[in-house]
Amino acid sequence: MRDEQAADPEVKEPRCRLAEEVHVHLVARRRNCLVAREEQEVTSDDHDQADPRHVVLKEQEDHGGVDHQPVGQRVEDTAEVRFHVPAPREEAVDLVGDAGDTEDDAGGPAVAAIRGQHQRDEGGDQGKPRDRERIRKLLQSRRNGAGRHKCGKDTPVAETLSLPGFVDAHSHGFQRALRGRSGGADFWAWRDLMLAEAEGQTPELVRREYVQVYRELRAAGYTAVGEFHYLGFDEALAAVDAAEEAGIRIVLLLAAYGRGGLQRLRQESVAEYLRQVEDLRGRGIPVGVAPHSVRACPEDWLEEIGRYAASERLPLHVHADEQAREVEECLAEHGIRPIELLDRTGCLTERTTVVHATHADGAELDLLARAGARICACLTTEADLGDGFMPVERVCTRGIGICIGSDSNIRIDPLEELRELEGIARRQTGRRNVISTETLLCFGADEGAGSLGLESWDDVKVDLSHPALHGVEDVFDALVAGCGADVFLEA
């Protein structure tokens, strides 16, 4: 049975301390920084040698959490610990971290994690952004009362509030044209429609249409985008030009396509693909490598791309575990599941972002946690395509970083993506405030920047006079809970 663990016999009381020989740390998104105010006492006697520690934030009843495992029987995860349930008048678990720690690793996840035998790369990733403390410092000041904004007719406030911009870690710009097309009974039928749209793309069309898409992203509060691109090399250059005109930072995630799909999507060899990546880098274009999926890339391609990404310290993005059929096909071809294959081929590191992972099981989530990899959740697209629900709480309890993406761009609204992330967690657990506002905002900004390897990115301004913010007690909470992207002022 996968991810089957015995209940921890050492847990006696909430917040009780560990046995002396067990060393557990709660770390913030910078891996070596303890989470402020959340150093809960924990206990562990886990027999899973792969990852022998669990964090117990507060004793509570088992809600019967299970893995998303569409292939075969669903496996109970009874030993999986839950987030601290906020008591009345108590904040949700805050996983942002303590600003000012000089040992911060800006590449780490923004959620609770355990420092055990599977340490992250001790040297850290010096290429990761160091500017990504901005949202953490902003929210730290909020805890001290300096950043708490109250809006209302009788309360004089500044007209705008600046925030670090949101980062769209996964976009397919051309798919914006598919919005409103309801044809297709499932994901695979939709994919046929998508490929037909892809077939008609030209550099001129990409240049013209992507400007509009990127302007929409910019107006919605996204100030950086990772374009997961598989339409061709000249079209890739057109996308970069469009981003420059629209005023949004772009990291081009050039897709490797070895088989399947359309002929125009494929490279003749992995060597040709890597030559294209080198060409883009030679032009000064920020890039990441992107094996499209385990469906599109043979195992030897994955191995070569994994080696290249490691040697060049580049971001690596890949679709995985989006659909049950994808998992079944991977099992049939390789005898293991998609994320397991990524791990076996060297594609799973702290610079890896797995897109979707809606059907990842417990063993695969453990692999992501040990590697320090992230998941990019594209909630509005996943809902539209019937992908399923990401196991949000189970991802977070493992310390896996989450970023967001607009993906098919059927909706362009980072607040909606974050709200749906928390909404899924609430539906899965039957609780409110599963993830704190601070952490959600970090998912929307910091984690996306880390996923793309960005050093810096623009801020956005919140219109505090917007009707959605009238009379609210706290702007940050109100943004995530009830605002749309129209609350942001265009640059």
Coordinates of C-alpha atoms in Angstrom, one line a residue:
M1 CA 0.0 0.0 0.0
R2 CA 1.3 3.4 -0.9
D3 CA 1.8 6.1 1.7
E4 CA 0.4 3.9 4.5
Q5 CA 1.7 5.0 7.9
A6 CA 0.9 3.9 11.4
A7 CA -0.5 6.5 13.8
D8 CA 2.1 8.2 16.0
P9 CA 2.0 6.5 19.5
E10 CA 4.0 9.3 21.1
V11 CA 1.3 12.0 20.8
K12 CA -0.3 12.4 24.2
E13 CA -1.3 16.0 24.5
P14 CA -1.6 18.9 22.1
R15 CA 1.6 20.9 21.9
C16 CA 3.6 18.2 23.8
R17 CA 7.3 18.0 23.2
L18 CA 9.3 15.4 21.3
A19 CA 11.6 12.8 22.7
E20 CA 15.1 14.3 23.0
E21 CA 16.6 12.3 20.1
V22 CA 14.1 13.6 17.5
H23 CA 14.9 17.0 15.9
V24 CA 12.0 18.7 14.1
H25 CA 12.1 22.2 12.7
L26 CA 9.3 24.2 11.2
V27 CA 10.8 26.2 8.4
A28 CA 9.4 29.1 6.4
R29 CA 9.7 29.5 2.6
R30 CA 13.4 30.3 3.1
R31 CA 14.3 26.9 4.4
N32 CA 16.5 27.8 7.3
C33 CA 14.2 30.4 8.9
L34 CA 11.9 29.3 11.7
V35 CA 8.3 30.3 11.3
A36 CA 7.4 33.2 13.6
R37 CA 5.0 32.3 16.4
E38 CA 4.4 28.8 15.0
E39 CA 7.1 26.7 16.7
Q40 CA 4.7 24.1 17.9
E41 CA 5.8 21.2 19.9
V42 CA 5.6 18.0 17.9
T43 CA 6.2 14.3 18.2
S44 CA 7.2 11.6 15.8
D45 CA 7.8 7.9 15.7
D46 CA 7.2 7.3 12.0
H47 CA 8.4 4.1 10.5
D48 CA 8.7 5.4 7.0
Q49 CA 12.4 5.5 6.4
A50 CA 12.1 7.7 3.4
D51 CA 10.8 10.7 5.4
P52 CA 10.7 9.7 9.1
R53 CA 9.1 12.8 10.6
H54 CA 5.7 14.4 10.8
V55 CA 4.7 17.7 12.3
V56 CA 1.8 17.8 14.7
L57 CA 0.5 21.4 14.9
K58 CA -2.4 20.6 17.1
E59 CA -4.2 17.5 18.2
Q60 CA -7.5 17.0 16.5
E61 CA -9.8 14.4 15.1
D62 CA -8.9 12.5 11.9
H63 CA -10.9 13.9 9.1
G64 CA -10.3 10.8 7.0
G65 CA -8.0 12.5 4.5
V66 CA -7.1 10.3 1.5
D67 CA -4.7 10.4 -1.4
H68 CA -5.9 11.3 -4.8
Q69 CA -5.1 8.0 -6.5
P70 CA -7.4 7.4 -9.4
V71 CA -5.5 4.3 -10.6
G72 CA -6.5 1.4 -8.3
Q73 CA -7.7 1.8 -4.8
R74 CA -7.6 5.1 -2.9
V75 CA -5.2 4.8 0.0
E76 CA -6.0 6.2 3.4
D77 CA -3.6 8.6 4.9
T78 CA -4.6 8.4 8.5
A79 CA -1.2 9.4 9.9
E80 CA -1.1 12.6 7.8
V81 CA -1.1 15.5 10.2
R82 CA -3.4 18.4 9.8
F83 CA -2.9 22.2 10.0
H84 CA -3.5 23.8 13.3
V85 CA -7.3 24.6 13.6
P86 CA -7.6 28.2 14.6
A87 CA -9.5 28.7 17.8
P88 CA -12.0 31.5 18.1
R89 CA -10.2 34.9 17.6
E90 CA -7.0 33.1 16.6
E91 CA -5.4 33.5 13.2
A92 CA -5.0 30.6 10.7
V93 CA -1.6 29.0 10.6
D94 CA 0.9 31.5 9.4
L95 CA 3.7 29.9 7.4
V96 CA 5.3 33.1 6.0
G97 CA 8.4 33.3 8.2
D98 CA 10.4 35.8 10.1
A99 CA 11.9 38.6 8.1
G100 CA 15.5 39.5 8.6
D101 CA 17.1 36.1 8.9
T102 CA 20.4 36.3 7.0
E103 CA 20.4 32.6 6.4
D104 CA 17.2 32.7 4.3
D105 CA 17.1 30.6 1.2
A106 CA 14.9 32.4 -1.2
G107 CA 14.3 29.2 -3.1
G108 CA 12.5 27.3 -0.4
P109 CA 8.8 26.7 0.0
A110 CA 6.6 29.0 1.9
V111 CA 5.0 26.4 4.0
A112 CA 5.8 24.3 7.0
A113 CA 8.5 21.7 6.3
I114 CA 10.7 19.3 8.2
R115 CA 14.5 19.3 8.2
G116 CA 15.4 15.7 8.4
Q117 CA 17.8 13.3 6.8
H118 CA 16.8 14.5 3.3
Q119 CA 18.4 17.9 3.5
R120 CA 18.0 20.4 0.7
D121 CA 21.1 21.3 -1.4
E122 CA 23.4 22.5 1.3
G123 CA 25.0 25.0 -1.0
G124 CA 21.6 26.6 -1.7
D125 CA 20.8 28.0 -5.0
Q126 CA 22.7 31.2 -5.4
G127 CA 20.7 31.9 -8.6
K128 CA 17.5 32.2 -6.7
P129 CA 16.0 35.6 -6.1
R130 CA 17.1 37.5 -3.0
D131 CA 14.5 40.3 -3.6
R132 CA 11.6 38.0 -2.6
E133 CA 11.4 39.2 1.0
R134 CA 9.2 42.0 0.1
I135 CA 5.8 40.4 0.7
R136 CA 7.1 38.8 3.9
K137 CA 8.4 42.1 5.3
L138 CA 5.1 43.8 4.3
L139 CA 3.1 41.2 6.2
Q140 CA 5.5 41.1 9.1
S141 CA 4.8 44.8 9.6
R142 CA 1.1 44.1 9.4
R143 CA 1.5 41.8 12.4
N144 CA 3.0 44.6 14.3
G145 CA 0.0 46.8 13.4
A146 CA 1.8 49.1 11.0
G147 CA 0.4 47.5 7.9
R148 CA -3.2 47.0 9.0
H149 CA -5.5 49.0 6.8
K150 CA -9.1 49.8 7.6
C151 CA -11.3 51.1 4.9
G152 CA -14.5 53.1 5.4
K153 CA -16.1 56.5 4.8
D154 CA -15.1 57.8 8.2
T155 CA -11.6 56.4 8.2
P156 CA -9.0 58.5 6.4
V157 CA -6.6 56.2 4.5
A158 CA -4.2 56.4 1.6
E159 CA -5.9 56.0 -1.7
T160 CA -3.7 53.1 -2.8
L161 CA -1.7 50.3 -1.3
S162 CA 1.3 48.8 -3.0
L163 CA 1.9 45.0 -3.0
P164 CA 4.4 42.8 -4.7
G165 CA 2.9 41.9 -8.0
F166 CA 1.4 38.4 -8.5
V167 CA 3.4 35.9 -10.6
D168 CA 1.7 33.8 -13.2
A169 CA 4.0 30.7 -13.2
H170 CA 2.1 28.9 -16.0
S171 CA 0.5 30.4 -19.0
H172 CA -0.5 29.2 -22.5
G173 CA -1.3 32.5 -24.1
F174 CA -2.9 31.2 -27.3
Q175 CA -5.4 29.2 -25.3
R176 CA -7.2 32.4 -24.3
A177 CA -8.9 32.1 -27.7
L178 CA -10.7 28.9 -26.5
R179 CA -12.6 30.6 -23.7
G180 CA -16.4 30.1 -24.1
R181 CA -16.0 27.0 -26.3
S182 CA -17.8 24.4 -24.4
G183 CA -17.2 21.5 -26.9
G184 CA -15.5 18.4 -25.7
A185 CA -16.9 15.9 -23.2
D186 CA -13.6 15.6 -21.2
F187 CA -10.0 16.8 -21.1
W188 CA -9.0 14.7 -24.0
A189 CA -11.7 16.0 -26.3
W190 CA -10.8 19.5 -25.2
R191 CA -7.2 18.7 -26.1
D192 CA -8.3 18.1 -29.7
L193 CA -9.8 21.5 -29.8
M194 CA -6.7 23.0 -28.3
L195 CA -4.4 21.3 -30.8
A196 CA -6.5 22.6 -33.7
E197 CA -6.1 26.1 -32.3
A198 CA -2.3 25.5 -32.0
E199 CA -2.1 24.4 -35.6
G200 CA -3.2 27.7 -36.9
Q201 CA -0.7 29.9 -34.9
T202 CA 1.9 32.0 -36.7
P203 CA 4.5 34.4 -35.3
E204 CA 2.4 37.4 -36.5
L205 CA -0.7 36.0 -34.8
V206 CA 1.2 35.3 -31.5
R207 CA 2.8 38.7 -31.5
R208 CA -0.6 40.4 -31.9
E209 CA -2.8 38.2 -29.7
Y210 CA -0.3 37.7 -26.9
V211 CA 0.0 41.5 -26.4
Q212 CA -3.6 41.6 -25.5
V213 CA -3.4 38.5 -23.2
Y214 CA -0.4 39.9 -21.4
R215 CA -2.1 43.3 -21.0
E216 CA -5.0 41.5 -19.4
L217 CA -2.6 39.7 -17.1
R218 CA -0.9 43.0 -16.2
A219 CA -4.2 44.7 -15.5
A220 CA -5.3 41.8 -13.3
G221 CA -2.3 42.2 -11.0
Y222 CA 0.2 39.8 -12.6
T223 CA 3.5 41.5 -13.2
A224 CA 5.5 38.5 -14.4
V225 CA 4.6 35.4 -16.4
G226 CA 6.1 32.1 -17.2
E227 CA 5.0 31.3 -20.7
F228 CA 5.0 27.5 -21.2
H229 CA 5.5 27.6 -25.0
Y230 CA 5.3 24.8 -27.5
L231 CA 4.2 26.5 -30.7
G232 CA 7.6 26.8 -32.4
F233 CA 10.9 28.8 -32.1
D234 CA 9.8 31.9 -34.1
E235 CA 6.6 32.0 -32.2
A236 CA 8.6 32.0 -29.0
L237 CA 10.4 35.1 -30.0
A238 CA 7.1 36.7 -30.9
A239 CA 5.8 35.9 -27.4
V240 CA 8.8 37.6 -25.9
D241 CA 8.2 40.7 -28.0
A242 CA 4.6 40.8 -27.0
A243 CA 5.5 40.7 -23.3
E244 CA 7.9 43.6 -23.7
E245 CA 5.2 45.7 -25.4
A246 CA 2.6 44.8 -22.7
G247 CA 5.0 45.7 -19.9
I248 CA 5.1 42.3 -18.1
R249 CA 8.2 40.3 -17.2
I250 CA 8.4 37.0 -19.0
V251 CA 10.4 33.8 -18.5
L252 CA 10.1 31.6 -21.5
L253 CA 9.5 28.0 -20.6
L254 CA 10.4 26.4 -23.9
A255 CA 8.6 23.0 -24.2
A256 CA 10.4 19.9 -25.2
Y257 CA 8.1 17.7 -27.4
G258 CA 9.5 14.4 -28.6
R259 CA 6.4 12.5 -29.6
G260 CA 2.6 12.9 -29.9
G261 CA 0.7 16.1 -30.4
L262 CA 1.3 17.9 -33.7
Q263 CA 4.3 17.7 -35.9
R264 CA 4.9 21.5 -35.5
L265 CA 5.2 21.0 -31.7
R266 CA 8.0 18.5 -31.9
Q267 CA 11.8 18.8 -32.1
E268 CA 13.7 16.2 -34.1
S269 CA 15.9 15.3 -31.1
V270 CA 16.6 16.4 -27.6
A271 CA 19.9 17.8 -28.9
E272 CA 17.9 20.1 -31.2
Y273 CA 15.7 21.1 -28.3
L274 CA 18.7 22.1 -26.2
R275 CA 20.2 24.1 -29.1
Q276 CA 17.0 26.1 -29.2
V277 CA 17.3 26.8 -25.5
E278 CA 20.9 27.9 -25.9
D279 CA 19.9 30.2 -28.8
L280 CA 17.3 31.9 -26.6
R281 CA 19.8 32.2 -23.8
G282 CA 22.3 33.7 -26.2
R283 CA 19.7 36.4 -27.0
G284 CA 19.5 37.4 -23.4
I285 CA 16.0 35.9 -23.0
P286 CA 15.2 34.5 -19.5
V287 CA 14.4 30.8 -20.0
G288 CA 13.5 27.6 -18.3
V289 CA 13.5 24.1 -19.6
A290 CA 10.1 22.5 -19.9
P291 CA 9.7 18.8 -20.9
H292 CA 6.1 19.0 -21.8
S293 CA 5.0 15.8 -20.0
V294 CA 6.0 12.2 -19.6
R295 CA 3.6 11.6 -22.5
A296 CA 5.5 13.9 -24.8
C297 CA 9.1 13.2 -23.7
P298 CA 10.7 9.7 -23.9
E299 CA 12.8 8.7 -20.8
D300 CA 16.1 9.4 -22.5
W301 CA 14.9 13.0 -23.3
L302 CA 13.9 13.5 -19.6
E303 CA 17.4 12.3 -18.5
E304 CA 19.2 14.7 -20.9
I305 CA 17.0 17.6 -20.0
G306 CA 17.4 16.9 -16.3
R307 CA 21.2 16.9 -16.6
Y308 CA 21.2 20.1 -18.6
A309 CA 18.9 21.9 -16.1
A310 CA 21.1 20.8 -13.2
S311 CA 24.3 21.8 -14.8
E312 CA 22.9 25.2 -15.9
R313 CA 20.8 25.7 -12.7
L314 CA 17.7 26.5 -14.8
P315 CA 14.1 26.3 -13.8
L316 CA 12.4 23.0 -15.0
H317 CA 8.7 23.0 -15.5
V318 CA 6.6 20.0 -16.5
H319 CA 3.0 18.9 -16.6
A320 CA 2.4 15.8 -14.5
D321 CA -0.4 13.9 -12.9
E322 CA -3.1 16.1 -14.4
Q323 CA -5.3 13.3 -15.6
A324 CA -6.0 9.7 -14.5
R325 CA -5.3 8.3 -18.0
E326 CA -1.9 10.0 -18.0
V327 CA -1.0 8.1 -14.8
E328 CA -2.3 4.8 -16.3
E329 CA -0.3 5.3 -19.5
C330 CA 2.9 6.0 -17.5
L331 CA 2.4 2.9 -15.4
A332 CA 1.9 0.8 -18.5
E333 CA 5.0 2.2 -20.2
H334 CA 7.4 2.6 -17.3
G335 CA 5.9 0.7 -14.4
I336 CA 5.9 3.8 -12.2
R337 CA 3.9 7.0 -11.9
P338 CA 4.8 10.3 -13.6
I339 CA 6.4 12.1 -10.7
E340 CA 8.3 8.9 -9.9
L341 CA 9.6 8.9 -13.4
L342 CA 10.7 12.5 -13.1
D343 CA 12.6 11.6 -10.0
R344 CA 14.2 8.6 -11.7
T345 CA 15.4 10.6 -14.6
G346 CA 16.9 13.5 -12.6
C347 CA 14.1 16.0 -13.4
L348 CA 13.0 16.5 -9.8
T349 CA 15.1 19.1 -7.9
E350 CA 14.5 22.3 -5.9
R351 CA 14.2 24.1 -9.3
T352 CA 11.4 21.9 -10.5
T353 CA 7.8 23.0 -10.7
V354 CA 5.3 20.3 -11.4
V355 CA 2.2 21.7 -13.0
H356 CA -1.2 20.4 -11.7
A357 CA -0.3 17.2 -9.7
T358 CA -4.1 16.8 -9.1
H359 CA -3.7 13.0 -9.2
A360 CA -0.4 12.7 -7.3
D361 CA -0.5 10.1 -4.6
G362 CA 1.3 10.1 -1.3
A363 CA 4.5 8.6 -2.4
E364 CA 4.8 11.1 -5.2
L365 CA 4.1 14.0 -2.9
D366 CA 6.9 12.7 -0.6
L367 CA 9.3 12.8 -3.6
L368 CA 8.3 16.4 -4.3
A369 CA 8.9 17.3 -0.6
R370 CA 12.3 15.7 -0.4
A371 CA 13.4 17.3 -3.7
G372 CA 12.2 20.8 -2.6
A373 CA 10.1 21.0 -5.7
R374 CA 7.0 23.1 -6.2
I375 CA 3.5 22.5 -7.5
C376 CA 1.9 25.1 -9.8
A377 CA -1.9 25.1 -9.2
C378 CA -4.0 26.4 -12.0
L379 CA -7.4 26.2 -10.3
T380 CA -9.7 27.9 -12.7
T381 CA -8.3 25.8 -15.6
E382 CA -8.4 22.6 -13.6
A383 CA -12.0 23.2 -12.8
D384 CA -12.8 24.0 -16.5
L385 CA -11.1 20.8 -17.7
G386 CA -12.3 18.5 -15.0
D387 CA -8.8 17.8 -13.9
G388 CA -9.8 17.1 -10.3
F389 CA -8.9 18.7 -6.9
M390 CA -5.3 19.2 -5.8
P391 CA -4.9 17.6 -2.3
V392 CA -4.1 21.1 -0.9
E393 CA -3.8 20.3 2.8
R394 CA -1.7 17.2 2.2
V395 CA 0.6 19.2 -0.1
C396 CA 1.1 21.8 2.6
T397 CA 1.7 19.5 5.5
R398 CA 4.6 18.0 3.5
G399 CA 6.1 21.5 3.1
I400 CA 5.7 21.6 -0.7
G401 CA 5.6 25.1 -2.1
I402 CA 2.7 26.1 -4.2
C403 CA 2.5 28.8 -6.9
I404 CA -0.3 29.7 -9.2
G405 CA -0.9 29.9 -13.0
S406 CA -3.5 31.2 -15.3
D407 CA -2.8 28.2 -17.7
S408 CA -5.5 28.3 -20.4
N409 CA -6.4 31.8 -19.4
I410 CA -10.1 31.0 -19.3
R411 CA -10.1 33.4 -16.3
I412 CA -7.4 35.9 -15.6
D413 CA -7.6 36.7 -11.9
P414 CA -4.9 35.8 -9.3
L415 CA -7.2 36.5 -6.4
E416 CA -9.7 34.0 -7.8
E417 CA -6.9 31.4 -8.1
L418 CA -5.9 31.9 -4.5
R419 CA -9.5 31.9 -3.2
E420 CA -10.1 28.6 -5.0
L421 CA -7.0 27.1 -3.4
E422 CA -8.3 27.9 0.1
G423 CA -11.8 26.9 -1.0
I424 CA -10.7 23.5 -2.0
A425 CA -8.8 23.1 1.3
R426 CA -12.0 24.1 3.2
R427 CA -14.1 21.6 1.3
Q428 CA -11.7 18.8 1.8
T429 CA -11.3 19.4 5.5
G430 CA -14.6 20.9 6.6
R431 CA -12.8 23.8 8.3
R432 CA -12.3 27.4 7.6
N433 CA -9.0 29.4 7.5
V434 CA -6.9 26.3 6.6
I435 CA -4.2 28.5 5.0
S436 CA -3.5 32.0 6.3
T437 CA -3.9 35.1 4.2
E438 CA -0.2 35.7 4.5
T439 CA 0.7 32.3 3.1
L440 CA -1.8 32.6 0.2
L441 CA -0.3 35.9 -0.8
C442 CA 3.1 34.4 -0.7
F443 CA 1.8 31.6 -2.9
G444 CA 0.6 34.2 -5.4
A445 CA 3.9 36.2 -5.4
D446 CA 7.0 34.8 -3.8
E447 CA 6.5 31.2 -4.8
G448 CA 5.8 32.1 -8.4
A449 CA 9.0 34.2 -8.5
G450 CA 10.9 31.3 -7.0
S451 CA 9.5 28.9 -9.5
L452 CA 10.6 31.1 -12.4
G453 CA 14.0 32.1 -10.8
L454 CA 13.1 35.8 -10.8
E455 CA 15.4 38.3 -9.1
S456 CA 12.7 41.0 -9.0
W457 CA 9.4 41.9 -10.3
D458 CA 7.0 44.9 -10.3
D459 CA 4.6 45.9 -7.6
V460 CA 0.9 46.4 -8.1
K461 CA -1.4 49.0 -6.5
V462 CA -4.6 48.3 -4.8
D463 CA -7.4 50.8 -5.2
L464 CA -8.5 51.3 -1.6
S465 CA -11.5 53.3 -2.7
H466 CA -12.9 50.3 -4.6
P467 CA -16.5 49.4 -3.4
A468 CA -15.3 45.8 -2.6
L469 CA -13.0 47.3 0.1
H470 CA -15.5 49.8 1.6
G471 CA -15.8 49.3 5.3
V472 CA -13.6 46.2 5.6
E473 CA -11.6 45.6 8.7
D474 CA -8.5 44.3 7.0
V475 CA -7.5 44.9 3.4
F476 CA -5.3 41.8 3.1
D477 CA -8.0 39.5 4.3
A478 CA -10.6 41.2 2.2
L479 CA -8.5 41.0 -1.0
V480 CA -8.2 37.2 -0.8
A481 CA -11.7 36.6 0.6
G482 CA -13.9 38.7 -1.7
C483 CA -12.2 40.9 -4.3
G484 CA -11.7 40.5 -8.0
A485 CA -8.9 41.6 -10.2
D486 CA -10.6 44.9 -10.9
V487 CA -9.4 46.1 -7.5
F488 CA -5.9 46.6 -8.9
L489 CA -5.0 49.9 -10.7
E490 CA -3.4 49.6 -14.1
A491 CA 0.2 50.6 -14.3

